Short mmCIF file of C-alpha atoms and ligand atoms in Angstrom, two decimals:
data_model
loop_
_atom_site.label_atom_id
_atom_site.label_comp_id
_atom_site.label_asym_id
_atom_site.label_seq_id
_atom_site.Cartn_x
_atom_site.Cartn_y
_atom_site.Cartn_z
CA UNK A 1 89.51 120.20 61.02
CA UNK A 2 90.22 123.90 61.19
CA UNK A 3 94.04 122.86 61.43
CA UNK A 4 94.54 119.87 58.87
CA UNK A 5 94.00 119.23 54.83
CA UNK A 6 94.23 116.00 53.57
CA UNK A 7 97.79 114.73 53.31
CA UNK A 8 98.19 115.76 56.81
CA UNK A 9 98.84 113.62 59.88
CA UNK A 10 98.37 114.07 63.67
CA UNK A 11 99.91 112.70 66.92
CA UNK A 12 97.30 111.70 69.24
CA UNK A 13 97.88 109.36 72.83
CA UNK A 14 96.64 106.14 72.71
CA UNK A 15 92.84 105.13 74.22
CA UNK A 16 91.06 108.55 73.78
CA UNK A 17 87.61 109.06 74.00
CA UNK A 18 86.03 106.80 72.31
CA UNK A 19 84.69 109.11 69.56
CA UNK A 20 87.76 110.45 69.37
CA UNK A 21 89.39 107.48 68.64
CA UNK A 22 86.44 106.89 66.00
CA UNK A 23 87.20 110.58 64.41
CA UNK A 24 91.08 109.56 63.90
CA UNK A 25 90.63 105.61 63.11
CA UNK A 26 87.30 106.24 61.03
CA UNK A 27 86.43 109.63 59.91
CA UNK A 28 89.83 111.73 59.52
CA UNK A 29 91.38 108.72 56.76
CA UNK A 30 88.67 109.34 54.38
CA UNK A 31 89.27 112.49 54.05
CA UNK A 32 93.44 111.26 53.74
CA UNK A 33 94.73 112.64 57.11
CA UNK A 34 96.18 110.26 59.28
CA UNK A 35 96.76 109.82 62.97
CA UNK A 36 99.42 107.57 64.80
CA UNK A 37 98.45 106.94 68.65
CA UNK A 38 101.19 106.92 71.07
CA UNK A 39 101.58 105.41 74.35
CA UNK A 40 101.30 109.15 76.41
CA UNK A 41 103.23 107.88 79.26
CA UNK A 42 106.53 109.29 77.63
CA UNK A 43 106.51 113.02 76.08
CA UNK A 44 108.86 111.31 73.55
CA UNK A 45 106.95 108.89 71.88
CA UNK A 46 104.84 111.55 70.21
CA UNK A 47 108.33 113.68 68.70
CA UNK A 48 109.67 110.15 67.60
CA UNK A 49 106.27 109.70 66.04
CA UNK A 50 106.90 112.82 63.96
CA UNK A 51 106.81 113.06 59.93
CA UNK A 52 107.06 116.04 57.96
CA UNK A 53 103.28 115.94 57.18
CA UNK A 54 102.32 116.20 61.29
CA UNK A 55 100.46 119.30 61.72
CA UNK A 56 98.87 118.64 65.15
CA UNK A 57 99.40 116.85 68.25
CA UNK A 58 96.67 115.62 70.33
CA UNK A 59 96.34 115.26 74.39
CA UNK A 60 93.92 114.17 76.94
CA UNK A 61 95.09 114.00 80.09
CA UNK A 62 93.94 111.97 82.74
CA UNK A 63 92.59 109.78 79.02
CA UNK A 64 89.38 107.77 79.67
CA UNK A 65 89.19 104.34 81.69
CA UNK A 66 92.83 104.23 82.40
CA UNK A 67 93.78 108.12 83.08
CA UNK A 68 97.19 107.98 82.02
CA UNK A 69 98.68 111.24 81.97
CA UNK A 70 100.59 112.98 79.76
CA UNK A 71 103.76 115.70 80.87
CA UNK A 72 101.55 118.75 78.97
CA UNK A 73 104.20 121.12 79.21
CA UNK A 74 106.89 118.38 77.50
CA UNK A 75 104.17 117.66 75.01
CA UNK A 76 103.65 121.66 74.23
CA UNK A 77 107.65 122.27 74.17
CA UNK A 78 107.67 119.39 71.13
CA UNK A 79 104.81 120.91 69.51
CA UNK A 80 106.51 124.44 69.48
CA UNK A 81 110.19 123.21 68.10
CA UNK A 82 108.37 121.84 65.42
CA UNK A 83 105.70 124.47 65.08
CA UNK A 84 102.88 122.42 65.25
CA UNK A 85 99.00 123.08 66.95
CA UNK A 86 97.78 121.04 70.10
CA UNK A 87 94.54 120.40 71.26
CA UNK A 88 93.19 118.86 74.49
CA UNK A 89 90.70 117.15 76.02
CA UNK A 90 90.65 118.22 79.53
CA UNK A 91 87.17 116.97 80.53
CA UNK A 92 88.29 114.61 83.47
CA UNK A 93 89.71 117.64 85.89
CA UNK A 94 87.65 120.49 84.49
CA UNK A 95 88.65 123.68 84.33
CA UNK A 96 89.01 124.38 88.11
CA UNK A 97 91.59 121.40 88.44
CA UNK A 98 94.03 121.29 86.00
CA UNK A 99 94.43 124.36 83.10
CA UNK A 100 96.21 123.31 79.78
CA UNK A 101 96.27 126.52 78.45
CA UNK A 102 98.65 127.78 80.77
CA UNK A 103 100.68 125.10 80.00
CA UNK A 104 100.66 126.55 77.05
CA UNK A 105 98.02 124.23 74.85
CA UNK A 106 97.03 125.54 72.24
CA UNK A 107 93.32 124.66 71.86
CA UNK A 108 91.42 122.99 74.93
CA UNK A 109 88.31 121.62 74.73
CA UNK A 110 85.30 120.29 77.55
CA UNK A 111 82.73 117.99 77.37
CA UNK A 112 80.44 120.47 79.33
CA UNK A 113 77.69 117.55 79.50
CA UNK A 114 79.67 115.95 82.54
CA UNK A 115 80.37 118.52 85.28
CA UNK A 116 79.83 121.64 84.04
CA UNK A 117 76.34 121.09 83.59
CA UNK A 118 76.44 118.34 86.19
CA UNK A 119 72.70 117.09 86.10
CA UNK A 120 72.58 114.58 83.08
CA UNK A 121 69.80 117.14 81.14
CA UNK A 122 72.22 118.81 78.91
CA UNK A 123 74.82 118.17 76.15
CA UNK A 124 77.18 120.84 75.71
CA UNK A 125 80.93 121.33 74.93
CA UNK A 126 83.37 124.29 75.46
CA UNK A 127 86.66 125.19 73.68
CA UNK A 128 88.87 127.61 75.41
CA UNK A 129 92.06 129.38 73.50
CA UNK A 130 93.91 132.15 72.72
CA UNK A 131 91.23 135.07 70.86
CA UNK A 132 92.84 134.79 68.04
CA UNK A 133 93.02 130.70 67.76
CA UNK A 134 88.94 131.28 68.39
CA UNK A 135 88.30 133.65 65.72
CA UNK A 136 90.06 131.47 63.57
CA UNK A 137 87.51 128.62 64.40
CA UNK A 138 84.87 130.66 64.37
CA UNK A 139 85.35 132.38 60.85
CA UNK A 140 86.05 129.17 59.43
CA UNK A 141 84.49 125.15 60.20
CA UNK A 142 82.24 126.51 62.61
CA UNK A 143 79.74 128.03 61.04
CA UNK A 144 79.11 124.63 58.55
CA UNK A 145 79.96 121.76 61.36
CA UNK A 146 80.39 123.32 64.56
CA UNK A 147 77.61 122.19 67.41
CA UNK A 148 75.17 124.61 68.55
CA UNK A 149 73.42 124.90 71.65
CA UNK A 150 69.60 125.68 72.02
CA UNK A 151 68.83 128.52 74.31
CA UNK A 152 67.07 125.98 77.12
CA UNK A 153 70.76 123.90 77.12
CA UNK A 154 72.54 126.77 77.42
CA UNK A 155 70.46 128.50 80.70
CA UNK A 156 70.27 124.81 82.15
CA UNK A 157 74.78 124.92 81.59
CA UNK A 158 74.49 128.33 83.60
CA UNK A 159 72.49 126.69 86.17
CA UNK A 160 74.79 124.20 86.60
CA UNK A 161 77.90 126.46 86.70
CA UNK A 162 76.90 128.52 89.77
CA UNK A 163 77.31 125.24 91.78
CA UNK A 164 80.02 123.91 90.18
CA UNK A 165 82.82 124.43 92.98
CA UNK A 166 80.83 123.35 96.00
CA UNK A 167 79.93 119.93 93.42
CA UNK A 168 83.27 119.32 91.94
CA UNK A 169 84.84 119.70 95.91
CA UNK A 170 82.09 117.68 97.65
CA UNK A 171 82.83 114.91 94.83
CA UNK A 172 86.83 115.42 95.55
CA UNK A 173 86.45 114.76 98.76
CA UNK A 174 84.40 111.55 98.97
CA UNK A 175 85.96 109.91 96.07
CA UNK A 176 88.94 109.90 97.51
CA UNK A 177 87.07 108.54 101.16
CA UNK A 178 85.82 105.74 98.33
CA UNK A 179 89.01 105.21 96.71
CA UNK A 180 90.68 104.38 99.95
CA UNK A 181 87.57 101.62 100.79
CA UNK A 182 88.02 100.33 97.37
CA UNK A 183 91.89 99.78 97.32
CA UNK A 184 91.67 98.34 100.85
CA UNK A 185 89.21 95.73 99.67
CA UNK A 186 90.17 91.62 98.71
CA UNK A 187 87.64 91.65 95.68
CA UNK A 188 89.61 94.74 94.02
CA UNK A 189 92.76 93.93 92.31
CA UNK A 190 93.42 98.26 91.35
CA UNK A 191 91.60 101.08 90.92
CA UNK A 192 92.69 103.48 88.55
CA UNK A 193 92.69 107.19 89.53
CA UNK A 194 95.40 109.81 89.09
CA UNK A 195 95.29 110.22 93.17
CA UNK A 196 94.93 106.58 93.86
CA UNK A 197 98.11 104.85 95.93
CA UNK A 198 98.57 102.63 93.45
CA UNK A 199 98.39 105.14 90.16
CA UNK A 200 101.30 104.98 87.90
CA UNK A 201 102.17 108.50 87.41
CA UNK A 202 101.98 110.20 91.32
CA UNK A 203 105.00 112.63 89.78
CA UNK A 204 102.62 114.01 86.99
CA UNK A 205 99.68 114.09 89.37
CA UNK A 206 101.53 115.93 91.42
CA UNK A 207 102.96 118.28 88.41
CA UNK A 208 99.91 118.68 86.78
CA UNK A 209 96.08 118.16 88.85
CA UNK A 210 95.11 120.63 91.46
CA UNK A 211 92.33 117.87 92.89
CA UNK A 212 90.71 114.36 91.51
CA UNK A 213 87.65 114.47 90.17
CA UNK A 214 84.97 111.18 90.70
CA UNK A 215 85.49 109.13 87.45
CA UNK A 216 87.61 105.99 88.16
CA UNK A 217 87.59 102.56 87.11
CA UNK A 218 88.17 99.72 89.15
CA UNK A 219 89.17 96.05 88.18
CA UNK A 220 87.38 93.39 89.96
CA UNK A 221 88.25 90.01 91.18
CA UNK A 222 85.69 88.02 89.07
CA UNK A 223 85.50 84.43 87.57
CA UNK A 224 83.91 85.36 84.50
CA UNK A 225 81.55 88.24 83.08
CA UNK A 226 78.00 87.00 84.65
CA UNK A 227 79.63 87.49 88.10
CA UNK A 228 80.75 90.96 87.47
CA UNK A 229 77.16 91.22 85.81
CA UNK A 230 75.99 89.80 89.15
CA UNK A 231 77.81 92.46 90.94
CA UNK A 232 76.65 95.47 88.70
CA UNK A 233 73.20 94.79 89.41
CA UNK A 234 73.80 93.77 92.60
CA UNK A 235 74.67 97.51 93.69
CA UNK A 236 71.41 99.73 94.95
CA UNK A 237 72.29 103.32 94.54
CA UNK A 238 74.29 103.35 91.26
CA UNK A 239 72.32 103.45 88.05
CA UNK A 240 74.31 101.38 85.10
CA UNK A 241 74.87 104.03 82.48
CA UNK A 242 77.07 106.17 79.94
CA UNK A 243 78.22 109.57 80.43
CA UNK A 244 79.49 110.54 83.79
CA UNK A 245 80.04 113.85 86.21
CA UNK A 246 76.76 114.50 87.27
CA UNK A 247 74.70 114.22 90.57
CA UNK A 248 73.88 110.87 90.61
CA UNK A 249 76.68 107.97 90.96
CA UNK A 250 77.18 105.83 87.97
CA UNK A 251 78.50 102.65 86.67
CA UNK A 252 79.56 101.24 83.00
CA UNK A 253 81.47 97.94 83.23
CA UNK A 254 83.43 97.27 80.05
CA UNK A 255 82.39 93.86 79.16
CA UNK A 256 79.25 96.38 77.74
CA UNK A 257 81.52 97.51 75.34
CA UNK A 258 82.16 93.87 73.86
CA UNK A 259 78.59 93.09 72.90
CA UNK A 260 78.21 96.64 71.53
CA UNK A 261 77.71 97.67 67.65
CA UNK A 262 78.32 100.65 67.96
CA UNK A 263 81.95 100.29 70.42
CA UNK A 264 85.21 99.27 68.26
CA UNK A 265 86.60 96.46 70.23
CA UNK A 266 87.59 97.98 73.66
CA UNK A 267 91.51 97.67 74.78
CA UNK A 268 89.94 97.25 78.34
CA UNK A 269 89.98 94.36 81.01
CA UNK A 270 86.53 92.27 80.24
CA UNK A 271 86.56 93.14 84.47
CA UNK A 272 87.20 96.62 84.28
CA UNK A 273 84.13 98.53 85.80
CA UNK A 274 84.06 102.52 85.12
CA UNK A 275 82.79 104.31 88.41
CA UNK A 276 81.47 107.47 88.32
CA UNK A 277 81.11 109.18 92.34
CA UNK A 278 77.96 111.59 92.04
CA UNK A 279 76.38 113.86 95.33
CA UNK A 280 75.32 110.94 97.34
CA UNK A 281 76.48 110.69 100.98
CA UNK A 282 79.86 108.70 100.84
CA UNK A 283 78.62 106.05 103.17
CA UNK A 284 76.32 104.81 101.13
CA UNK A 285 77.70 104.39 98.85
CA UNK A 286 80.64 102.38 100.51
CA UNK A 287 78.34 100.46 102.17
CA UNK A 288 76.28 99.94 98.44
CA UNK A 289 79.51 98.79 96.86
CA UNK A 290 80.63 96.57 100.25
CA UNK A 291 77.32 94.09 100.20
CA UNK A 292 77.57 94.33 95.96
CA UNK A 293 81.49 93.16 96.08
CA UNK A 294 80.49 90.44 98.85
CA UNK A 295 77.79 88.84 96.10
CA UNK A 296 81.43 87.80 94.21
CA UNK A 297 82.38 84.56 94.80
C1 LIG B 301 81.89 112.35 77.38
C2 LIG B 301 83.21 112.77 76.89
C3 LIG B 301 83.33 113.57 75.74
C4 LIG B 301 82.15 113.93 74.86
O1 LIG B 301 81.27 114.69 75.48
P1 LIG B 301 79.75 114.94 75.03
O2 LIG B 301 79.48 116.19 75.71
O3 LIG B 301 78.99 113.76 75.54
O4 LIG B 301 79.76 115.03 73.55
C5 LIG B 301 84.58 113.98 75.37
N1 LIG B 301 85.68 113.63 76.06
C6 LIG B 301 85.60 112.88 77.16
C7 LIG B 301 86.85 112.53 77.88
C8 LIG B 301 84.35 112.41 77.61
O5 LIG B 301 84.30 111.62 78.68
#
């Protein structure tokens, strides 16, 4: 908001966040700025989605559910021909795997709830720049809309960021043991994850991500939704919840997100389940998701 008046319009890849997405379908066009969403997969698709009123260009990278990445540095060499600002939402690899700003993003911004704080007690958010792109947010929207954090949030993110290494590796290491299980397994038809074997973009991976992180979503083979119900409750040592990045191992199937008010209808597989890989031993969980895929038919 610090970076766009009405009349302006902003560049964004397709399937952000989902309140995200809300803030440029929803909230931005009443107050007349508009955003087109490109498919991120080409660096292109956001120049040829230029007009003379774009003032910002928008990135996450892996995006949610499907973690299709983005070439940041192709993005960032559009945005600075045309002189315009980019954010980005670099919440999936965290600051210790992947660092847009030296990229060259402008503005790049955490959800600090997920593994930053890493024990699902505290809602936070960071934005990282350049001092004087701060000060500019800070002498300006901030002090009227900008989230503030109560001293207890704050000491509990502090907590949480003295263990952050040892977590975020420990989670590295058996997602990927999980990720291997899971591709290997009949009742999986793909899992989705920047360091999976079958991911789409191993050349940006490769470019881009220092490590994976433990979000991923798989798509199972299911007849209908009750059986991938059937399987979601069928699993013993991950709780069915939002949010993600924290101790304990989560799931969210999307077929949640079609009975939901407060969801816009999700561009997801009604099979799609979102995994996220917390501090439990590996095996167990293997094992957890081995007797819940046997209960499909
Ligand atoms: C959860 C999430 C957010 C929002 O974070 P909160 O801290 O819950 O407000 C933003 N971006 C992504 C990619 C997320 O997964």
């Amino acid at each position: 908001m610090v970076h766009l008046k009405a009349g302006d319009h902003v560049v964004s890849v397709r399937k952000p966040y989902s309140w995200t997405n809300k803030l440029f379908t929803v909230f931005l066009p009443r107050f007349g700025i508009e955003t087109t969403l490109v498919d991120g997969h080409e660096a292109q698709n956001y120049e040829k989605a230029l007009r003379p009123s774009t003032k910002l260009l928008y990135l996450e990278s892996p995006n949610s559910w499907t973690f299709e990445q983005q070439d940041i540095a192709a993005v960032v060499a559009i945005a600075q021909k045309h002189e315009l600002v980019t954010v980005m939402d670099n919440s999936w690899a965290g600051p210790l795997y992947q660092n847009p700003l030296e990229m060259g993003v402008d503005l790049v911004a955490h959800s600090a709830t997920k593994y930053m704080a890493g024990h699902s007690d505290t809602i936070a958010g960071v934005v990282c720049g350049r001092q004087a792109m701060i000060r500019k947010l800070f002498a300006s929207e901030y002090m009227t809309l900008g989230g503030v954090i109560s001293p207890f949030n704050a000491w509990l993110l502090l907590r949480g960021l003295r263990t952050l290494p040892v977590r975020m590796d420990y989670i590295s290491r058996s997602t990927t043991k999980i990720i291997d299980f899971l591709e290997h397994h009949p009742k999986v038809e793909r899992v989705y994850h920047p360091f999976a074997r079958g991911y789409a973009q191993p050349e940006l991976t490769q470019k881009q991500l220092r490590q994976g992180t433990g979000l991923f979503s798989i798509v199972v083979k299911a007849p209908d939704i009750p059986a991938v119900e059937r399987f979601c409750d069928a699993l013993q040592r991950f709780l069915l919840a939002v949010s993600w990045g924290a101790y304990e191992s989560l799931i969210f199937p999307a077929c949640t997100l079609y009975a939901s008010e407060i969801y816009q209808s999700p561009d997801l597989p009604w099979n799609m389940v979102r995994v996220s890989i917390g501090l439990e031993d590996p095996d167990l969980l293997i094992a957890d998701l081995e007797q819940a895929l046997c209960q499909l038919p």
